[in-house]
mmCIF file with all atom_site columns, C-alpha atoms in Angstrom:
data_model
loop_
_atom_site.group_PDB
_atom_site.id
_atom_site.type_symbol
_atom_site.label_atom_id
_atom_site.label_alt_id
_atom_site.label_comp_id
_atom_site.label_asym_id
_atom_site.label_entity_id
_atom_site.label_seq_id
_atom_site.pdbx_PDB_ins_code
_atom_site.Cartn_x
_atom_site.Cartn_y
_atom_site.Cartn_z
_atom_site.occupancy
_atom_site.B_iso_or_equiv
_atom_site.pdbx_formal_charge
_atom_site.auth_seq_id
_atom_site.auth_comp_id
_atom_site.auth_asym_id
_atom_site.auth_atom_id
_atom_site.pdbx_PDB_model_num
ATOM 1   C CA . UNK D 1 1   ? 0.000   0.000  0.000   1.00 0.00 ? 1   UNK D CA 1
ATOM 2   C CA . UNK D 1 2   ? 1.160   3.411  -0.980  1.00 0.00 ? 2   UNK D CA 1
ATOM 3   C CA . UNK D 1 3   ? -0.169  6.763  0.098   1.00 0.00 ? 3   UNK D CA 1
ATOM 4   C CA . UNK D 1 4   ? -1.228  8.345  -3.457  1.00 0.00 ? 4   UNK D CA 1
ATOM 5   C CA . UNK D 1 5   ? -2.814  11.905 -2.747  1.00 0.00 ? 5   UNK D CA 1
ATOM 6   C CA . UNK D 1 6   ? -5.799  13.949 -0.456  1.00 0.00 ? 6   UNK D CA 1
ATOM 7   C CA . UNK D 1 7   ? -8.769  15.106 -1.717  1.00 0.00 ? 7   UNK D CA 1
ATOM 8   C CA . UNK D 1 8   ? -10.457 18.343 0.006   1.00 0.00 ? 8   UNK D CA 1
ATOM 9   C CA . UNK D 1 9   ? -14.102 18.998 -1.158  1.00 0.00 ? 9   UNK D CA 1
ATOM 10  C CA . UNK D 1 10  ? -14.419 22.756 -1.760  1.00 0.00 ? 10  UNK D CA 1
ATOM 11  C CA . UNK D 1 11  ? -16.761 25.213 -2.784  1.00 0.00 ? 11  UNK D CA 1
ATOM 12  C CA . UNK D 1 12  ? -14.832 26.641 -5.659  1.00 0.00 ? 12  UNK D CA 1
ATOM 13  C CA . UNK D 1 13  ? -11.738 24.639 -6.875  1.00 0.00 ? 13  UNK D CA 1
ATOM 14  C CA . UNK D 1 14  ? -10.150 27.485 -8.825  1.00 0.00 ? 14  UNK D CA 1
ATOM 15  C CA . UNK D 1 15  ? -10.538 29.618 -5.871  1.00 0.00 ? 15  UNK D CA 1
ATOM 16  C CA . UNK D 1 16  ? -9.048  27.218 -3.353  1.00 0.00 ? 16  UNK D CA 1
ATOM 17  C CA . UNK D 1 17  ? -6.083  26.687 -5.734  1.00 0.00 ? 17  UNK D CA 1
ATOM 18  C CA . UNK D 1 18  ? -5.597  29.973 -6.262  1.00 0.00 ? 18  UNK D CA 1
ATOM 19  C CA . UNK D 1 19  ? -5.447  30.503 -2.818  1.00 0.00 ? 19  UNK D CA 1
ATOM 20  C CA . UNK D 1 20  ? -3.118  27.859 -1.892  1.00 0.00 ? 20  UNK D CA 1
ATOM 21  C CA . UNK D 1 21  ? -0.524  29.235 -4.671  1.00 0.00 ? 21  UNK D CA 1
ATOM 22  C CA . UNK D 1 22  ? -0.767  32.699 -2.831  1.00 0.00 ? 22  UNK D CA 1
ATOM 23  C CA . UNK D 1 23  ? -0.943  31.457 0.709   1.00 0.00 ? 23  UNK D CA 1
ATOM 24  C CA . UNK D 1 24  ? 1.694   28.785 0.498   1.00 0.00 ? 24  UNK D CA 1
ATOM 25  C CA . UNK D 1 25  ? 3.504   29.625 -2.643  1.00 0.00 ? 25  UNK D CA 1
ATOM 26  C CA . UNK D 1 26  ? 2.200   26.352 -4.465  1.00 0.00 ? 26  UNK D CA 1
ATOM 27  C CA . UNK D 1 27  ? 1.565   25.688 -7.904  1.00 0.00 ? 27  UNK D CA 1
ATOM 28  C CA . UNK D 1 28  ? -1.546  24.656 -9.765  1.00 0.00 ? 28  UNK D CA 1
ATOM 29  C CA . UNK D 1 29  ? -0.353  21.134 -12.014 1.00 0.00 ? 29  UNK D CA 1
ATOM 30  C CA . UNK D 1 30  ? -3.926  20.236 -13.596 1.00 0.00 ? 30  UNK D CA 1
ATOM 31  C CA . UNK D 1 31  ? -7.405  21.986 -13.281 1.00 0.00 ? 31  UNK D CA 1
ATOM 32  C CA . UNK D 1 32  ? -9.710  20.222 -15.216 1.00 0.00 ? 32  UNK D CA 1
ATOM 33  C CA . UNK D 1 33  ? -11.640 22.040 -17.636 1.00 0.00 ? 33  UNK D CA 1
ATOM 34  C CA . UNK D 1 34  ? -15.346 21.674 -16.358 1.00 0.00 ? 34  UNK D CA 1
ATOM 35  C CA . UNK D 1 35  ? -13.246 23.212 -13.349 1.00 0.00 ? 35  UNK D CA 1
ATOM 36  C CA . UNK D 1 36  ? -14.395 20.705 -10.881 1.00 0.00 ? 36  UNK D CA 1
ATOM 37  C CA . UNK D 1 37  ? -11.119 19.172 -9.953  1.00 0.00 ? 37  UNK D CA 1
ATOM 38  C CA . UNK D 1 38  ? -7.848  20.344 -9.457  1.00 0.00 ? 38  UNK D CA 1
ATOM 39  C CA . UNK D 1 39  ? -4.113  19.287 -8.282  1.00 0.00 ? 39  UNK D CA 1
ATOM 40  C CA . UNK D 1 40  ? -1.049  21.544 -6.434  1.00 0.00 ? 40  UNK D CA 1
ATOM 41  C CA . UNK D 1 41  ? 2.592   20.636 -7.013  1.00 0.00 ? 41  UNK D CA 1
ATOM 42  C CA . UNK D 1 42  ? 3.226   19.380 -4.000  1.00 0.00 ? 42  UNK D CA 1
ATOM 43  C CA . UNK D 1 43  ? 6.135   16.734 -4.189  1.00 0.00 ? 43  UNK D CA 1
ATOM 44  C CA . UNK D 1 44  ? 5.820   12.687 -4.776  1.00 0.00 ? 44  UNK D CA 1
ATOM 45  C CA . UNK D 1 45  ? 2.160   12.668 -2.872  1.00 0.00 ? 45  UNK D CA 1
ATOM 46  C CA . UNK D 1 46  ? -0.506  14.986 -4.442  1.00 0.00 ? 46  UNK D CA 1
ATOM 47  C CA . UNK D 1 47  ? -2.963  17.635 -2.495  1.00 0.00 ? 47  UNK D CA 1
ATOM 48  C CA . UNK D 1 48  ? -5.908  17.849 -5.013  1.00 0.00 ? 48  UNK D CA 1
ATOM 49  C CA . UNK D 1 49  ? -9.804  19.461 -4.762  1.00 0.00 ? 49  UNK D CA 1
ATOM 50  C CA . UNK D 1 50  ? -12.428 19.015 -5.720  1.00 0.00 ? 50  UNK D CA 1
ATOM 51  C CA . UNK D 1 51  ? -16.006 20.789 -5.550  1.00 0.00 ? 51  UNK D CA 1
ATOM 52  C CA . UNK D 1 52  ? -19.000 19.901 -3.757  1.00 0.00 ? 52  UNK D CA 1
ATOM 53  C CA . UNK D 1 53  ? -20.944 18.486 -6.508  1.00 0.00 ? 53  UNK D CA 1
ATOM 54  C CA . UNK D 1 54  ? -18.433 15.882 -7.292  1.00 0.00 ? 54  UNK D CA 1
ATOM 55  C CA . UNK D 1 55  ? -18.569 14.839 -3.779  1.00 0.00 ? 55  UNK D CA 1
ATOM 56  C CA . UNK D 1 56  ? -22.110 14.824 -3.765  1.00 0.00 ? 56  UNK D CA 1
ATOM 57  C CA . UNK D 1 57  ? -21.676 13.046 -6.419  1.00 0.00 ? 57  UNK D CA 1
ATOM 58  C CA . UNK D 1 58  ? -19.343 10.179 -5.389  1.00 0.00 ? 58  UNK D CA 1
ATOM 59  C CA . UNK D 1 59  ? -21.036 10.050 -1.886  1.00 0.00 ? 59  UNK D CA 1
ATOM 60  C CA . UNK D 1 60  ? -25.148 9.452  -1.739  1.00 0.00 ? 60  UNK D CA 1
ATOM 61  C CA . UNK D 1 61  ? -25.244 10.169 1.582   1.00 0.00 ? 61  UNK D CA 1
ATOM 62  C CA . UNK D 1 62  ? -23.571 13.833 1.291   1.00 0.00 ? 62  UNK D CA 1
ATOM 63  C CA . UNK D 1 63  ? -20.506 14.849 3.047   1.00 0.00 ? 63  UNK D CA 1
ATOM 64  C CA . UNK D 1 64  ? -19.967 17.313 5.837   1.00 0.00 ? 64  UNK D CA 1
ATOM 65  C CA . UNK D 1 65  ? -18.341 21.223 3.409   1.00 0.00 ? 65  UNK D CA 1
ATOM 66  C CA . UNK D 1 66  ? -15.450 22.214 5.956   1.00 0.00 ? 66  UNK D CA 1
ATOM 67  C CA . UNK D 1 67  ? -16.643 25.295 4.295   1.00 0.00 ? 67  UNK D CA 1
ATOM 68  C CA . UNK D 1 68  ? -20.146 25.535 6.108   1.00 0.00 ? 68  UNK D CA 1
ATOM 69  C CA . UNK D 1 69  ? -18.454 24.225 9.586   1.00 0.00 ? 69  UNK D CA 1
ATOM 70  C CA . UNK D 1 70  ? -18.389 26.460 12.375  1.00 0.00 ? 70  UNK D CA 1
ATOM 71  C CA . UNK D 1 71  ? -15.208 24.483 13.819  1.00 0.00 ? 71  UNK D CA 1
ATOM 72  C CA . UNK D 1 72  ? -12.634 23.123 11.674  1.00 0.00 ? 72  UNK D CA 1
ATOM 73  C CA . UNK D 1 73  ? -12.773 18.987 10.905  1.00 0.00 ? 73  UNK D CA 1
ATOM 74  C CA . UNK D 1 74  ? -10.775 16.856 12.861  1.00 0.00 ? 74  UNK D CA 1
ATOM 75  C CA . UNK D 1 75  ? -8.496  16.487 9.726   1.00 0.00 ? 75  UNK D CA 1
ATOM 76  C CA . UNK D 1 76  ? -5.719  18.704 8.723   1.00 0.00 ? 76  UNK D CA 1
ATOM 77  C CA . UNK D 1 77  ? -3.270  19.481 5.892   1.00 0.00 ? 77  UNK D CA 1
ATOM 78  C CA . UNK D 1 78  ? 0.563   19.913 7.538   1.00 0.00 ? 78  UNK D CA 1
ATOM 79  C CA . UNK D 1 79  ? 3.271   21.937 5.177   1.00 0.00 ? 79  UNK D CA 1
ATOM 80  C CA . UNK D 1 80  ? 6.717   21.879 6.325   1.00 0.00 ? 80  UNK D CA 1
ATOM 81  C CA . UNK D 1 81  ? 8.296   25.657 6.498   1.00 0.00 ? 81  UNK D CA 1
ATOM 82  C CA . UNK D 1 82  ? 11.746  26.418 7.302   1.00 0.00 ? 82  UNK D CA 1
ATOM 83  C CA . UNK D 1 83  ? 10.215  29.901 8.755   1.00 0.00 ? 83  UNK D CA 1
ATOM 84  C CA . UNK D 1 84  ? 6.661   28.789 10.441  1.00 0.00 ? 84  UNK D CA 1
ATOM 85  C CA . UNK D 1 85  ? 6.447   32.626 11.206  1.00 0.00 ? 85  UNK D CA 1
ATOM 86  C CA . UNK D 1 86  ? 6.491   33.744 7.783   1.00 0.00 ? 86  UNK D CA 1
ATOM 87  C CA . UNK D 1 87  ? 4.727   31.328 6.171   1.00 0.00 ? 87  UNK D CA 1
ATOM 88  C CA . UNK D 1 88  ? 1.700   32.342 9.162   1.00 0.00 ? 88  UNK D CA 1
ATOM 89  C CA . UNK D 1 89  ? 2.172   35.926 8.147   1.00 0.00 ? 89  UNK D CA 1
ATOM 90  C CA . UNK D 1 90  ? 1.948   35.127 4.456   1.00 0.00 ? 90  UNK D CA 1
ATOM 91  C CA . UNK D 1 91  ? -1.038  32.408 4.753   1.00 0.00 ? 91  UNK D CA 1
ATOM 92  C CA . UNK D 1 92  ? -2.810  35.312 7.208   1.00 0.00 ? 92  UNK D CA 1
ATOM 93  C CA . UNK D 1 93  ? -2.118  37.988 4.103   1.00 0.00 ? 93  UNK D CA 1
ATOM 94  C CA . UNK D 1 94  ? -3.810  35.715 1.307   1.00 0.00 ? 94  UNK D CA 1
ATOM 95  C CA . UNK D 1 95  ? -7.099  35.805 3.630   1.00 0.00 ? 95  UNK D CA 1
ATOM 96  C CA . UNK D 1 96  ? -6.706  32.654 6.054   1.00 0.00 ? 96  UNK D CA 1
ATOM 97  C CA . UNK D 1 97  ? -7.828  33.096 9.505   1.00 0.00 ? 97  UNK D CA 1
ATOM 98  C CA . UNK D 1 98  ? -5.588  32.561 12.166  1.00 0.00 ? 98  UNK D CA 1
ATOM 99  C CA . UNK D 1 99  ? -6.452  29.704 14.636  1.00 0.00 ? 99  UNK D CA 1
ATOM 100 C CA . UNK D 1 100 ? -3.257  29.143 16.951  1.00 0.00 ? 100 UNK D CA 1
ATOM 101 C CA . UNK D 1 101 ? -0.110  31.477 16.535  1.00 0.00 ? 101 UNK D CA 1
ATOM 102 C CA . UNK D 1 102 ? 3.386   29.817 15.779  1.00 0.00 ? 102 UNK D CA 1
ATOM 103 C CA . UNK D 1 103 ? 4.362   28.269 18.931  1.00 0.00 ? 103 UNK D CA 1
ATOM 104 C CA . UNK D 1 104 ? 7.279   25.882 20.110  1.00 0.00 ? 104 UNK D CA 1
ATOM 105 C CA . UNK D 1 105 ? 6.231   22.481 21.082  1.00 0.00 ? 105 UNK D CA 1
ATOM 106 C CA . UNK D 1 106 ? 7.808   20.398 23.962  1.00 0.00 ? 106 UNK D CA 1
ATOM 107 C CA . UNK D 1 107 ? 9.713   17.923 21.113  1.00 0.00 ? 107 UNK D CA 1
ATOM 108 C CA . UNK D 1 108 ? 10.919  21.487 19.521  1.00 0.00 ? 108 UNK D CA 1
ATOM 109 C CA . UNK D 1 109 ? 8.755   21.937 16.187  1.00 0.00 ? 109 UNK D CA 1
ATOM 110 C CA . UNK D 1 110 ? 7.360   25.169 15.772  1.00 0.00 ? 110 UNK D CA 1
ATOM 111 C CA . UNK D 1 111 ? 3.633   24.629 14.701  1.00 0.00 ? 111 UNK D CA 1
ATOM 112 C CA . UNK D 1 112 ? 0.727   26.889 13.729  1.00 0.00 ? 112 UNK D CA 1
ATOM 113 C CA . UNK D 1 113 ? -2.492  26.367 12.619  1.00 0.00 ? 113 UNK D CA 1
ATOM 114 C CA . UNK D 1 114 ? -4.566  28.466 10.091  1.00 0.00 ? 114 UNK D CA 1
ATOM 115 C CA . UNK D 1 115 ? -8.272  28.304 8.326   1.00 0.00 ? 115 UNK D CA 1
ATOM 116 C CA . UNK D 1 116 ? -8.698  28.670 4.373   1.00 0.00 ? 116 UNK D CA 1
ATOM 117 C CA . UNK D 1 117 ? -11.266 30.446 3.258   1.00 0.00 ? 117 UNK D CA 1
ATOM 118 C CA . UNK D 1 118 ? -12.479 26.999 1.736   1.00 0.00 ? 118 UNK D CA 1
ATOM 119 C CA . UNK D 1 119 ? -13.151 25.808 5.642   1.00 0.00 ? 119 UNK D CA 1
ATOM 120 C CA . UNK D 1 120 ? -10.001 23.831 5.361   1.00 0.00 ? 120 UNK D CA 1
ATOM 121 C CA . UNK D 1 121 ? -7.407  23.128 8.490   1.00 0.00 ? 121 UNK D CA 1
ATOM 122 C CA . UNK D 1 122 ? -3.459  23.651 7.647   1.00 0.00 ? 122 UNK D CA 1
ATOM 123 C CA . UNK D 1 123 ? -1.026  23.124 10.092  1.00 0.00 ? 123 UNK D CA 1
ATOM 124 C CA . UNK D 1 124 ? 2.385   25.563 9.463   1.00 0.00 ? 124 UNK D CA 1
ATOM 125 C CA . UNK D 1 125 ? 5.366   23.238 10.795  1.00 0.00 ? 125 UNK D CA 1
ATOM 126 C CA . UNK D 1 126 ? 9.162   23.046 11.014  1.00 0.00 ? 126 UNK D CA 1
ATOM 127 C CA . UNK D 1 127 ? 10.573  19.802 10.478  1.00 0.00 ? 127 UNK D CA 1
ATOM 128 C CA . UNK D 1 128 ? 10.707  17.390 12.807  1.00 0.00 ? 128 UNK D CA 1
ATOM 129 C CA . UNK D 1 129 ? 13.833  17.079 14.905  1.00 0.00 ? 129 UNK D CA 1
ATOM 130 C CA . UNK D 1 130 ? 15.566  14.497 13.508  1.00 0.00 ? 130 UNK D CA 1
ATOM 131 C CA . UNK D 1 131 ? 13.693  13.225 10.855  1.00 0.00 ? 131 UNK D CA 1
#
């Protein structure tokens, strides 16, 4: 079994990528035309979207829009930053909301967690000591 890629169910996949390329500095690598689906660069495991109706779509029951939550789901997206700081500041800039302020855990990782404007949770880390 390999890990192959994430999925986040958005409102507006353009928009989210968009944001993520502003926010974070990633690029878009596909957006399919009917503009329902849509990958980042993000290294050898991919960070994708997708829009509501394709969810709907693939899911008869629904699925709960991080977008329409008052709290964040219990499931994040972690990027690695050599400068957790900045990368808060700039995330904060592009229109995130700030949810916990870059802070030194007890292992030594600095860690901070923002909102998108697409409902979803991204933690801002340093890399892990010795890994």
């Amino acid at each position: 079994m390999q890990f192959g890629y994430t999925i986040v169910y958005v409102p507006d996949v353009t928009a989210s990528l968009a944001f993520f390329s502003q926010a974070f500095g990633l690029a878009t690598r596909f957006l399919h035309p009917s503009g329902s689906y849509g990958e980042l660069e993000t290294g050898a495991t991919t960070l994708a979207f997708a829009d509501h109706a394709l969810g709907h779509a693939n899911f008869s029951g629904g699925h709960v829009a991080a977008s329409e939550s008052a709290q964040p789901l219990g499931v994040e997206i972690a990027l690695v930053s050599g400068d957790v700081a900045a990368a808060y500041e700039r995330a904060l800039a592009a229109g995130a909301t700030a949810l916990a302020a870059p802070t030194t855990k007890p292992w030594g990782q600095v860690v901070a967690y923002v909102r998108c404007p697409d409902g979803s949770l991204v933690e801002l880390c340093s890399p892990v000591a010795g890994a």
